[in-house]
């Protein structure tokens, strides 16, 4: 009777369910599994740190709509990856994690890297299981992929003890899974669409908020049509940027605070009223604001604020049907409306302030000058990966996105260290689906430190990623050389090195020399321009551009210190 190896069953089941990419770090007991993946035609990318592998796998899931797999070893391997699992689950991105586990004969008596992995994964998973034997593997793989992609996307974990991985199943006994269809679309109840249209039509100060749920839903064509024709002002969330272009006339990102605070009706499309949107509550919103909330996940509806119309639906069919209703009465929210006048004036005022800061190129440079000149030299369809505190926050408003799913950042969980993994996934995505498109990875010097060794992965797989490190010598703010030395000369080094300080003027770009390649150190705008132009020519390798900025450079003055505000 013909027998099939368990590792082959896993690989072929994943392939059958449409999985294409695996990111991981091998070791006992998953070495043979990684080989089986390659034999089955899955693309295996060996990374340097499990967290980064997990970030890459979830980013490919977000970009392609098909979950990537993260493969790790038992115990420490799985523990290292839990941060990545949490990040995917919190961001609602599809991901499959596969962990090797200690041999079941050794469980309870101190097996090698023994760890309660299924229990450990469960809080950050939609589905976590250990298949009982090799013959049942296809059932669990199908279920894992279905759970990861149906409804609100998320994480599935499959646990494979060494003895299961080394086992075989008689071919005729292997569970027969079918390749499941893509996730079915959820359509909105007609009455909800009518109520939403009625509310939106009567609004005096309407606002549309476009979240990353709309990006994941591929709702760009529908929403562009909707916004262009209704002329409603819209605000993208950080990763909702580009679903409708940041350059569209209706984008009021430059007047974000005013738009949120004064809107009387908000159409919320695939975004949660969490910390990113200030919970939908005063003082950041009008006390009487009415929400039309559209989300694929019914449990999310009415969270934090009770919506006036709460619709469980995929964004696309909802937006199509809403447009039909608005169009039936030739609705258009014209620029003569007082609300538009307020928004346009505020946008102009804020853009003028930023323009002033951008044009100040005295050294040491400030964030705005760096981002302004970076933007000028970037191809407009660049995929932008970004993390860091100020680097990410300021970069979000300065680096525009014209296309959907072209911004990947620290996201809902505020996770630092995601950048290099995300950039690797984005570069592979470009290579396979959008040749010629570039990937920019803008990192604070602190953020880069979390996963900097992935530069070797980028070199090994010949990925043309431009890493720009906006270097202020610290976490949040940093220290200039003289102050740093002065503090340290006063006494015991370990006691007085400030917690926020990182090395002063660290030459991160020199890491490229490890590979016989070139990096760039810039203190002036002309040097930055030359470096970006050179980086734009690279097709088979990454590079690092290390830009020294003023350690005290900061955001423009903000109306709210919102992240530390506790009173709601
Ligand atoms: P953002 O970070 O942009 O504010 P969130 O991650 O908070 O976005 O919210 C995204 C929301 O989108 C989640 O509540 C998720 O359930 C929802 N979502 C995901 N896919 C879809 C879809 N296809 N249609 C509608 N909603 C979706």
XYZ file of C-alpha atoms and ligand atoms in Angstrom:
595
model
C 0.000 0.000 0.000
C 1.365 3.397 -1.021
C 2.369 5.681 1.837
C 2.824 9.445 1.810
C 5.087 11.394 4.162
C 3.397 13.828 6.535
C 5.632 16.703 5.400
C 4.529 16.115 1.815
C 0.874 16.061 2.868
C 1.294 19.439 4.639
C 3.032 21.013 1.651
C 0.529 19.728 -0.893
C -2.453 20.681 1.251
C -1.199 24.253 1.550
C -0.612 24.382 -2.181
C -4.098 23.013 -2.811
C -5.565 25.819 -0.667
C -3.781 28.497 -2.686
C -0.858 29.292 -0.375
C 2.224 30.457 -2.314
C 4.785 31.833 0.143
C 6.461 30.474 3.258
C 8.777 32.592 5.420
C 10.660 30.940 8.213
C 13.717 29.805 10.079
C 14.388 26.102 10.069
C 15.768 23.768 12.709
C 14.710 20.529 14.387
C 12.000 19.275 13.742
C 10.942 21.262 10.647
C 13.969 20.905 8.354
C 12.411 18.224 6.149
C 9.176 20.219 6.057
C 10.950 23.238 4.540
C 12.368 20.949 1.841
C 8.939 19.463 1.187
C 7.608 23.012 0.728
C 10.158 23.691 -1.984
C 9.529 20.311 -3.605
C 5.808 21.146 -3.779
C 6.565 24.463 -5.520
C 5.922 26.786 -2.577
C 8.267 29.783 -2.433
C 10.359 29.426 0.719
C 12.160 32.498 2.069
C 14.645 31.889 4.859
C 14.746 34.802 7.302
C 17.049 35.760 10.208
C 14.550 36.288 13.016
C 11.216 34.556 13.576
C 9.361 37.787 14.272
C 10.492 39.273 10.982
C 9.489 36.060 9.193
C 6.041 36.387 10.709
C 5.770 40.059 9.703
C 6.720 39.142 6.139
C 4.183 36.303 5.992
C 1.320 38.536 7.181
C 2.263 41.365 4.823
C 2.163 39.023 1.827
C -1.267 37.946 3.092
C -2.484 41.542 3.185
C -1.018 42.339 -0.226
C -2.256 39.237 -2.064
C -5.358 38.263 -0.048
C -3.904 34.744 0.303
C -2.327 33.904 3.635
C 1.428 33.492 3.783
C 2.871 30.805 6.039
C 5.383 31.410 8.811
C 7.380 28.284 9.658
C 9.158 28.069 13.007
C 10.730 25.538 15.329
C 9.354 24.463 18.688
C 9.534 26.335 22.011
C 11.625 29.496 21.533
C 10.791 29.596 17.816
C 7.079 29.668 18.491
C 7.493 32.068 21.415
C 9.431 34.508 19.248
C 6.677 34.482 16.700
C 3.813 35.269 19.057
C 4.498 39.010 18.704
C 4.006 38.621 14.974
C 0.851 36.563 15.427
C -0.596 39.232 17.690
C 0.279 41.907 15.162
C -1.523 40.052 12.360
C -4.567 39.230 14.449
C -4.922 42.793 15.758
C -4.534 44.200 12.239
C -7.022 41.638 10.808
C -4.530 40.231 8.297
C -4.569 36.601 7.135
C -1.673 34.436 8.347
C -0.898 30.776 8.935
C 1.775 29.880 11.476
C 3.198 26.368 11.456
C 5.258 25.331 14.442
C 7.292 22.219 14.985
C 6.800 20.776 18.478
C 8.569 18.359 20.771
C 8.075 14.678 20.141
C 4.838 13.564 21.848
C 6.660 10.667 23.588
C 8.749 13.274 25.403
C 5.900 15.529 26.508
C 5.683 15.938 30.281
C 9.209 14.680 30.958
C 11.169 17.705 29.754
C 11.188 17.201 25.992
C 13.464 19.332 23.802
C 11.925 22.837 23.587
C 8.723 21.514 25.119
C 6.116 24.254 25.261
C 2.274 24.451 25.367
C 2.179 25.905 21.879
C -1.473 25.487 20.941
C -2.613 27.116 24.202
C 0.009 29.816 23.839
C -1.176 30.750 20.354
C -4.898 30.673 21.018
C -5.443 34.280 22.240
C -4.036 35.561 18.957
C -5.640 33.040 16.646
C -8.997 32.374 15.050
C -8.058 28.702 14.879
C -5.305 26.743 16.672
C -4.964 22.982 16.412
C -2.659 19.994 16.455
C -3.702 17.415 13.828
C -4.031 14.020 15.515
C -2.234 12.156 12.747
C -0.788 12.557 9.263
C -3.973 11.404 7.513
C -5.986 14.263 9.060
C -3.606 17.040 8.007
C -5.604 18.203 4.918
C -8.690 18.776 7.081
C -6.810 21.124 9.407
C -4.937 22.917 6.637
C -8.189 23.643 4.807
C -9.790 24.861 8.003
C -6.765 27.028 8.889
C -6.786 28.748 5.492
C -10.567 29.197 5.582
C -10.512 30.718 9.059
C -7.619 33.006 8.145
C -9.426 34.435 5.127
C -13.202 34.209 5.679
C -15.076 36.960 7.526
C -12.660 39.224 9.388
C -9.229 37.911 8.368
C -6.859 36.683 11.062
C -4.417 34.044 12.219
C -4.457 30.253 12.281
C -1.861 28.104 14.031
C -1.036 24.475 13.246
C 1.142 22.493 15.630
C 3.213 19.540 14.440
C 5.144 17.385 16.932
C 8.298 15.777 15.576
C 6.780 12.280 15.588
C 3.854 13.439 13.410
C 6.227 15.201 11.006
C 8.259 12.014 10.674
C 5.210 9.804 10.157
C 3.511 8.610 6.997
C -0.094 7.944 6.055
C -1.499 5.239 3.785
C -2.580 7.124 0.715
C -6.151 5.811 0.645
C -6.740 6.936 4.255
C -5.695 10.572 3.743
C -8.548 13.012 4.322
C -9.797 14.431 1.021
C -10.117 18.199 1.212
C -11.413 20.284 -1.625
C -9.831 23.609 -2.496
C -12.317 25.906 -0.847
C -13.754 28.833 -2.819
C -12.557 32.374 -2.019
C -14.399 34.042 0.851
C -18.044 34.713 -0.026
C -19.041 38.385 -0.248
C -21.326 39.675 2.504
C -24.070 41.885 1.040
C -25.735 44.699 3.006
C -29.433 44.572 3.923
C -31.225 46.908 1.500
C -32.929 48.843 4.316
C -29.559 49.701 5.851
C -28.373 51.165 2.556
C -31.510 53.303 2.291
C -31.103 54.568 5.878
C -27.426 55.308 5.328
C -28.151 57.232 2.115
C -30.880 59.249 3.804
C -28.613 60.220 6.695
C -25.689 61.112 4.459
C -27.864 63.229 2.144
C -29.122 65.350 5.029
C -25.712 65.888 6.634
C -24.397 69.444 6.869
C -20.839 68.389 7.642
C -20.370 64.878 6.207
C -17.107 62.960 6.307
C -16.051 59.581 4.886
C -13.331 57.662 6.737
C -11.590 55.008 4.674
C -9.770 52.303 6.632
C -7.499 49.414 5.817
C -10.535 47.122 5.744
C -11.477 48.945 2.526
C -7.948 48.404 1.237
C -8.094 44.698 2.064
C -11.544 44.525 0.405
C -10.058 45.886 -2.865
C -12.768 48.531 -2.795
C -10.618 51.129 -4.596
C -12.491 51.343 -7.887
C -15.867 51.546 -6.210
C -14.762 54.112 -3.646
C -12.933 56.304 -6.162
C -16.096 56.452 -8.235
C -18.173 57.138 -5.110
C -15.953 59.980 -3.855
C -15.453 61.605 -7.258
C -19.174 61.686 -7.961
C -20.526 62.596 -4.529
C -17.619 65.011 -3.855
C -17.744 64.064 -0.188
C -14.652 64.944 1.886
C -12.730 61.876 2.987
C -10.005 61.015 5.438
C -7.882 57.881 5.082
C -6.551 56.028 8.108
C -2.800 55.342 7.973
C -3.113 52.131 5.955
C -6.353 53.245 4.293
C -4.172 55.736 2.414
C -4.261 55.280 -1.356
C -7.607 53.457 -1.631
C -8.678 56.844 -2.925
C -5.518 58.760 -3.810
C -4.014 61.114 -1.220
C -3.815 63.595 -4.087
C -7.583 63.537 -4.779
C -9.276 66.917 -4.349
C -11.638 65.446 -1.749
C -8.838 64.251 0.578
C -8.901 66.360 3.755
C -6.018 64.643 5.558
C -4.402 68.054 6.032
C -7.428 69.150 8.068
C -7.775 65.904 10.022
C -8.391 67.389 13.471
C -11.061 69.797 12.242
C -12.732 67.177 10.049
C -13.067 64.705 12.928
C -14.083 67.313 15.459
C -16.798 69.049 13.479
C -18.302 66.361 11.231
C -22.001 65.700 11.903
C -22.293 62.449 9.934
C -19.372 60.059 9.460
C -19.410 57.153 7.044
C -16.906 54.695 8.510
C -15.711 52.167 5.944
C -13.515 49.324 7.225
C -11.937 51.124 10.190
C -12.398 50.619 13.921
C -13.160 53.351 16.426
C -10.047 52.468 18.426
C -7.086 54.624 19.520
C -6.185 55.447 15.921
C -9.564 57.138 15.515
C -9.674 58.430 19.105
C -12.493 56.003 20.003
C -15.043 58.109 18.108
C -15.677 60.184 21.244
C -15.452 63.799 22.421
C -13.326 65.892 22.614
C -12.024 64.637 19.280
C -15.556 64.327 17.863
C -18.738 66.298 18.135
C -20.940 65.003 20.934
C -23.862 64.568 18.509
C -21.985 63.069 15.568
C -23.804 60.206 13.855
C -21.871 57.226 12.546
C -22.744 54.995 9.619
C -20.494 52.047 10.356
C -19.744 49.385 7.758
C -17.721 46.351 8.754
C -17.538 42.730 7.718
C -17.344 41.696 11.364
C -20.711 41.922 13.182
C -19.082 41.949 16.627
C -17.278 45.151 15.699
C -20.509 47.049 15.074
C -21.431 49.618 17.767
C -18.084 49.167 19.486
C -17.079 52.249 21.543
C -19.915 54.298 20.038
C -23.434 53.192 19.076
C -23.798 53.800 15.352
C -26.902 55.384 13.838
C -26.688 52.855 11.030
C -24.572 49.742 11.646
C -24.122 47.545 8.604
C -22.539 44.135 8.416
C -21.270 44.069 4.865
C -18.272 43.863 2.632
C -17.249 47.412 1.683
C -17.563 46.912 -2.068
C -21.217 45.921 -2.421
C -22.180 48.429 0.263
C -20.435 51.318 -1.488
C -21.889 50.294 -4.856
C -25.420 50.192 -3.504
C -25.004 53.399 -1.527
C -23.779 55.142 -4.652
C -26.852 53.983 -6.576
C -29.055 55.580 -3.926
C -27.102 58.841 -3.860
C -26.892 59.012 -7.614
C -30.614 58.441 -8.011
C -31.167 61.940 -6.584
C -28.073 63.414 -8.295
C -26.441 64.008 -4.926
C -23.274 66.073 -5.009
C -21.784 67.850 -2.011
C -20.554 70.994 -3.765
C -17.649 73.243 -2.819
C -20.112 76.075 -2.180
C -21.091 74.307 1.066
C -19.833 76.038 4.203
C -18.261 72.763 5.421
C -16.116 72.527 2.301
C -15.029 76.150 2.732
C -13.891 75.447 6.298
C -12.040 72.303 5.279
C -10.341 73.893 2.285
C -9.174 76.857 4.383
C -7.796 74.592 7.114
C -6.036 72.337 4.591
C -4.358 75.361 3.059
C -3.283 76.749 6.420
C -1.714 73.452 7.516
C -0.073 72.829 4.155
C 1.508 76.285 4.293
C 2.962 75.577 7.761
C 4.419 72.284 6.576
C 5.777 73.865 3.389
C 7.700 76.358 5.509
C 9.276 73.577 7.553
C 10.018 71.510 4.438
C 11.923 74.322 2.803
C 14.145 74.823 5.821
C 17.179 72.799 4.763
C 19.624 74.153 7.301
C 21.670 71.437 8.969
C 21.168 69.435 11.044
C 18.108 68.639 8.946
C 14.537 68.399 10.217
C 12.016 65.615 9.434
C 9.899 67.737 7.106
C 12.810 68.709 4.864
C 13.912 65.071 4.593
C 10.436 63.762 3.730
C 9.667 66.586 1.320
C 12.786 65.918 -0.746
C 12.391 62.178 -0.500
C 8.867 62.435 -1.901
C 10.031 64.535 -4.817
C 12.380 61.796 -6.004
C 10.224 58.737 -5.409
C 8.275 57.087 -8.213
C 4.631 57.786 -7.397
C 3.660 54.125 -7.213
C 6.345 53.234 -4.650
C 5.227 50.876 -1.868
C 6.089 52.696 1.341
C 6.908 50.765 4.501
C 7.336 52.895 7.578
C 7.913 52.631 11.299
C 9.370 54.616 14.145
C 7.652 57.238 16.271
C 8.086 60.647 14.652
C 9.484 59.085 11.485
C 6.241 57.203 10.933
C 3.865 59.930 12.106
C 5.409 62.736 10.094
C 6.125 60.464 7.140
C 2.460 59.494 7.013
C 1.398 63.013 6.143
C 4.417 63.862 3.986
C 4.766 60.712 1.854
C 1.681 60.452 -0.301
C 0.069 57.235 -1.489
C -1.739 57.239 -4.778
C -2.508 53.528 -4.866
C -4.155 51.120 -2.413
C -2.184 48.736 -0.183
C 0.955 50.796 -0.835
C 1.534 51.706 2.793
C 2.551 49.218 5.467
C 3.359 50.479 8.940
C 3.341 49.733 12.669
C -0.453 49.518 12.430
C -3.149 48.959 15.011
C -0.818 47.220 17.454
C 1.877 49.909 17.149
C 4.500 47.216 16.620
C 8.091 48.299 16.071
C 10.407 46.020 14.126
C 7.890 45.265 11.363
C 9.647 47.333 8.675
C 12.260 45.005 7.158
C 9.902 41.980 7.154
C 7.123 43.995 5.525
C 9.594 45.389 2.986
C 10.794 41.895 2.054
C 7.207 40.771 1.450
C 6.472 43.914 -0.561
C 9.564 43.442 -2.717
C 8.649 39.806 -3.435
C 5.117 40.932 -4.263
C 6.530 43.479 -6.717
C 8.854 40.911 -8.269
C 6.009 38.449 -8.835
C 3.028 40.719 -9.553
C 4.154 44.286 -10.266
C 7.626 44.310 -11.811
C 9.354 47.683 -11.826
C 7.546 48.992 -8.757
C 9.893 50.094 -5.969
C 9.839 49.531 -2.210
C 10.920 52.225 0.224
C 11.442 51.304 3.860
C 11.594 54.422 6.036
C 12.849 53.617 9.487
C 13.620 55.527 12.634
C 17.058 54.528 13.945
C 15.402 52.878 16.921
C 12.884 50.934 14.798
C 15.627 49.726 12.444
C 17.470 48.167 15.359
C 14.721 45.611 15.987
C 15.144 43.702 12.727
C 18.196 45.245 11.045
C 19.807 41.876 10.303
C 17.129 41.194 7.700
C 19.317 43.285 5.404
C 21.183 39.992 4.797
C 17.906 38.352 3.706
C 17.332 41.222 1.277
C 20.811 40.788 -0.196
C 20.473 36.989 -0.410
C 17.194 37.211 -2.333
C 18.410 40.189 -4.435
C 15.582 42.467 -3.356
C 15.855 46.116 -4.460
C 14.653 47.767 -1.245
C 15.728 51.304 -0.370
C 16.055 51.598 3.399
C 16.116 55.194 4.600
C 17.077 55.550 8.257
C 15.977 58.892 9.632
C 18.558 59.053 12.359
C 18.089 61.298 15.391
C 20.291 59.230 17.727
C 17.503 58.013 19.956
C 14.037 56.750 20.803
C 11.582 59.621 20.198
C 14.197 62.415 20.507
C 17.935 61.883 20.738
C 21.092 63.691 21.810
C 23.691 65.561 19.884
C 27.267 64.425 20.247
C 28.427 67.134 22.656
C 25.470 66.796 25.049
C 25.767 63.035 24.989
C 29.467 63.111 25.819
C 28.918 65.771 28.480
C 26.266 63.674 30.265
C 28.450 60.608 30.110
C 31.578 62.285 31.397
C 29.799 63.220 34.616
C 29.782 59.785 36.210
C 28.880 56.138 36.068
C 28.030 55.324 32.461
C 25.387 52.686 33.045
C 23.496 54.869 35.498
C 23.318 58.019 33.491
C 23.041 57.000 29.853
C 19.504 58.240 29.218
C 17.039 55.441 28.364
C 16.002 57.254 25.202
C 19.580 57.580 23.907
C 21.000 55.445 21.127
C 24.539 55.640 19.794
C 25.333 59.044 18.357
C 25.893 59.207 14.598
C 25.968 55.447 14.164
C 26.982 54.653 10.588
C 24.232 52.160 9.783
C 24.928 52.505 6.059
C 28.264 50.781 6.589
C 26.334 47.527 7.023
C 26.183 47.388 3.225
C 29.965 46.901 3.230
C 29.427 43.475 4.821
C 28.155 42.414 1.405
C 30.650 44.401 -0.660
C 27.878 46.871 -1.453
C 27.368 50.580 -1.038
C 25.369 52.595 1.483
C 25.031 56.357 1.898
C 25.480 58.730 4.816
C 23.781 62.100 4.379
C 23.761 65.231 6.450
C 22.617 67.595 3.703
C 19.739 67.625 1.243
C 22.023 67.460 -1.812
C 23.594 64.267 -0.444
C 20.156 62.790 0.188
C 19.042 63.629 -3.337
C 22.120 62.013 -4.878
C 21.682 58.906 -2.720
C 17.977 58.470 -3.578
C 18.696 58.883 -7.282
C 21.395 56.200 -7.072
C 19.115 53.897 -5.057
C 16.313 54.294 -7.618
C 18.583 52.648 -10.210
C 19.152 49.454 -8.206
C 17.313 46.368 -9.426
C 19.008 43.463 -7.659
C 20.060 44.665 -4.216
C 18.979 46.761 -1.263
C 20.761 49.822 0.004
C 20.807 51.872 3.198
C 20.598 55.657 3.213
C 21.423 56.922 6.694
C 20.210 60.504 7.108
C 21.482 62.360 10.174
C 18.824 64.791 11.399
C 18.662 67.119 14.340
C 18.187 65.092 17.555
C 15.651 67.687 18.663
C 13.633 67.782 15.419
C 9.946 67.269 16.228
C 6.408 67.263 14.823
C 4.717 70.523 14.072
C 2.664 71.730 17.061
C -0.384 69.471 17.624
C -3.817 70.459 18.938
C -4.108 67.288 21.015
C -1.617 65.207 22.902
C -3.945 62.349 22.117
C -1.939 59.209 22.823
C -1.373 60.126 26.448
C -4.832 61.588 26.986
C -6.668 59.396 29.472
C -10.008 61.111 29.975
C -12.697 60.080 27.503
P -7.596 51.127 10.319
O -6.325 50.703 10.982
O -7.412 51.516 8.912
O -8.355 52.107 11.139
P -8.815 48.749 11.345
O -7.796 47.667 11.277
O -9.047 49.407 12.657
O -8.496 49.817 10.207
O -10.204 48.199 10.875
C -10.351 47.435 9.732
C -11.741 46.873 9.787
O -12.087 46.432 8.486
C -11.894 45.690 10.727
O -12.856 45.951 11.698
C -12.298 44.541 9.800
O -13.262 43.699 10.387
C -12.871 45.277 8.606
N -12.795 44.580 7.329
C -11.825 43.775 6.866
N -12.121 43.349 5.635
C -13.299 43.901 5.289
C -14.135 43.842 4.146
N -13.805 43.110 3.093
N -15.288 44.546 4.151
C -15.646 45.269 5.245
N -14.891 45.371 6.353
C -13.726 44.700 6.377
